[in-house]
Amino acid sequence: MIRRSYGSGIVQHSRPHVQIVPRLDELAAQARPLVAAASAANPVAVIVVEIDARSLTDPEFETGPSAAALGGLIEHVLRLDDLAARVDGRFVIVAPSASSDDGRALADRLCAAIRVHPTTRGRRVTISAGAAASPDHGTTFDALFESASEALAGIQAQGGDGSATAAPINDSQPRPLSIDRFAGRTRELDSLVQWLDEAATGQPRIVSVY
């Protein structure tokens, strides 16, 4: 089996390979024990990658052969102990023993591999990615996912097609609900507005905004 660190290039390995799960809660259940056991000497990174489907011409990008091909590419780039999910068009990756810099390096290599993949080659493809790692960006999976998603949103707000590392946070401080957090996420913003309207008419609910 061939394995290399993220910093030395795209990781290659023989089968079996990483399986991408279809639900975020399934990924979270697998990731939470890893994040709970993480430390400064043994961090865990969370990376969120989004391919701008509007820059592609393949109408089946989200659910058809293109999606399957790109999913297979992601599976083979990751290390065997990495975890991954594809949720609402985004790839969410959990990388044990990886710093935020390692996570961003992985994101950059994924983006490079996607751009030259036969599915996307010759087309203008914009890809955005955000990376976060414990303990600098949180000590729970949810906090790391939120931080990585915010880093992704920041790249998208600047036009997309790049990667960023999340800013360090203090988990004890509440995070402001800024409209910038919904850049490129129209569906999520519409849902939040609907739920706020329902709360105003006596139908409150608990909502997690990442």
Coordinates of C-alpha atoms in Angstrom, one line a residue, residues 18-178:
V18 CA -12.7 5.6 1.8
Q19 CA -16.5 5.3 1.5
I20 CA -18.4 8.6 1.2
V21 CA -21.5 8.5 3.4
P22 CA -24.7 10.4 2.2
R23 CA -25.6 12.1 5.5
L24 CA -23.9 14.6 7.7
D25 CA -25.3 13.1 10.9
E26 CA -23.7 9.7 9.9
L27 CA -20.4 11.4 9.4
A28 CA -20.7 13.3 12.7
A29 CA -21.4 10.1 14.6
Q30 CA -18.1 8.7 13.3
A31 CA -16.1 11.9 13.8
R32 CA -17.2 13.0 17.3
P33 CA -15.0 10.4 19.2
L34 CA -12.0 11.3 17.0
V35 CA -12.4 15.0 17.7
A36 CA -13.0 14.4 21.4
A37 CA -9.7 12.6 21.7
A38 CA -7.8 15.2 19.6
S39 CA -5.1 17.4 21.1
A40 CA -2.6 20.0 20.0
A41 CA -0.1 17.2 19.3
N42 CA -2.7 15.1 17.5
P43 CA -5.2 17.4 15.8
V44 CA -8.2 16.5 13.7
A45 CA -9.1 18.6 10.6
V46 CA -12.5 19.1 9.0
I47 CA -12.6 20.3 5.4
V48 CA -15.7 21.4 3.5
V49 CA -15.4 21.5 -0.3
E50 CA -18.0 22.8 -2.8
I51 CA -17.9 22.6 -6.6
D52 CA -19.9 25.4 -8.2
A53 CA -22.3 23.3 -10.3
R54 CA -23.4 26.5 -12.1
S55 CA -20.0 26.6 -13.8
L56 CA -20.5 23.2 -15.4
T57 CA -22.6 22.3 -18.4
D58 CA -23.5 18.8 -17.3
P59 CA -27.1 18.8 -16.1
E60 CA -26.6 15.6 -14.2
F61 CA -23.7 17.0 -12.1
E62 CA -25.5 16.6 -8.8
T63 CA -26.9 13.1 -9.2
G64 CA -25.7 11.6 -12.4
P65 CA -22.5 10.1 -13.8
S66 CA -20.5 13.2 -13.2
A67 CA -21.4 13.2 -9.5
A68 CA -20.4 9.5 -9.2
A69 CA -17.1 10.1 -11.0
L70 CA -16.1 13.0 -8.8
G71 CA -17.2 11.1 -5.7
G72 CA -14.9 8.2 -6.8
L73 CA -12.1 10.7 -7.3
I74 CA -12.5 12.0 -3.7
E75 CA -12.6 8.5 -2.3
H76 CA -9.3 7.6 -3.9
V77 CA -7.5 10.8 -2.9
L78 CA -8.2 10.4 0.8
R79 CA -6.3 8.3 3.3
L80 CA -7.9 5.1 4.5
D81 CA -8.5 6.6 8.0
D82 CA -10.2 9.7 6.7
L83 CA -13.9 10.1 6.8
A84 CA -16.1 11.8 4.2
A85 CA -19.7 12.7 3.4
R86 CA -21.4 14.3 0.4
V87 CA -24.3 16.5 1.6
D88 CA -26.2 19.0 -0.5
G89 CA -23.5 19.1 -3.1
R90 CA -20.7 19.6 -0.6
F91 CA -18.0 17.2 0.3
V92 CA -17.2 17.2 4.1
I93 CA -14.0 15.5 5.1
V94 CA -12.7 14.6 8.5
A95 CA -8.9 14.0 8.6
P96 CA -7.4 12.5 11.8
S97 CA -3.8 13.5 12.7
A98 CA -4.1 16.5 10.5
S99 CA -3.6 20.2 11.3
S100 CA -5.6 23.0 9.6
D101 CA -2.6 23.5 7.3
D102 CA -2.7 19.8 6.4
G103 CA -6.5 20.2 5.8
R104 CA -6.0 23.2 3.5
A105 CA -3.2 21.3 1.6
L106 CA -5.7 18.4 1.1
A107 CA -8.4 20.9 -0.1
D108 CA -6.0 22.4 -2.6
R109 CA -5.0 19.0 -3.9
L110 CA -8.6 17.9 -4.2
C111 CA -9.4 21.1 -6.1
A112 CA -6.5 20.6 -8.4
A113 CA -7.5 16.9 -9.1
I114 CA -11.1 17.9 -9.8
R115 CA -10.1 20.6 -12.3
V116 CA -8.2 18.1 -14.4
H117 CA -10.7 15.2 -14.0
P118 CA -12.3 14.1 -17.3
T119 CA -15.7 15.1 -16.0
T120 CA -14.6 18.8 -15.7
R121 CA -11.6 19.1 -18.0
G122 CA -12.0 21.9 -20.6
R123 CA -14.7 23.7 -18.6
R124 CA -14.6 26.6 -16.2
V125 CA -14.9 25.0 -12.8
T126 CA -14.8 27.1 -9.6
I127 CA -14.2 25.2 -6.4
S128 CA -14.2 26.6 -2.9
A129 CA -12.9 25.0 0.3
G130 CA -12.6 25.8 4.0
A131 CA -10.5 24.0 6.6
A132 CA -10.5 24.0 10.4
A133 CA -8.8 21.9 13.0
S134 CA -8.9 21.2 16.7
P135 CA -8.2 22.8 19.0
D136 CA -7.6 26.2 17.4
H137 CA -11.0 26.2 15.6
G138 CA -13.1 24.3 18.1
T139 CA -13.1 21.1 20.2
T140 CA -16.2 19.5 18.8
F141 CA -17.1 18.2 15.4
D142 CA -20.0 20.7 15.1
A143 CA -17.7 23.6 16.0
L144 CA -15.1 22.5 13.4
F145 CA -17.7 22.0 10.7
E146 CA -19.1 25.4 11.4
S147 CA -15.6 27.0 11.3
A148 CA -14.7 25.2 8.0
S149 CA -18.1 26.2 6.5
E150 CA -17.5 29.8 7.4
A151 CA -14.1 29.8 5.8
L152 CA -15.7 28.3 2.7
A153 CA -18.4 31.0 2.8
G154 CA -15.7 33.7 3.0
I155 CA -14.0 32.4 -0.1
Q156 CA -17.3 32.3 -2.0
A157 CA -18.1 35.8 -0.9
Q158 CA -14.9 36.9 -2.6
G159 CA -15.9 35.2 -5.9
G160 CA -14.9 31.6 -5.0
D161 CA -12.3 29.4 -6.6
G162 CA -9.9 29.1 -3.6
S163 CA -9.3 27.7 -0.2
A164 CA -9.0 29.2 3.3
T165 CA -8.2 28.2 6.8
A166 CA -10.7 29.2 9.5
A167 CA -9.9 32.0 12.0
P168 CA -9.2 30.8 15.6
I169 CA -12.3 30.9 17.8
N170 CA -13.2 30.8 21.4
D171 CA -15.9 28.1 21.9
S172 CA -17.2 29.9 25.0
Q173 CA -18.2 33.0 23.0
P174 CA -21.4 33.0 20.9
R175 CA -20.9 33.6 17.2
P176 CA -22.7 36.4 15.5
L177 CA -25.4 35.5 12.9
S178 CA -24.0 37.5 9.9

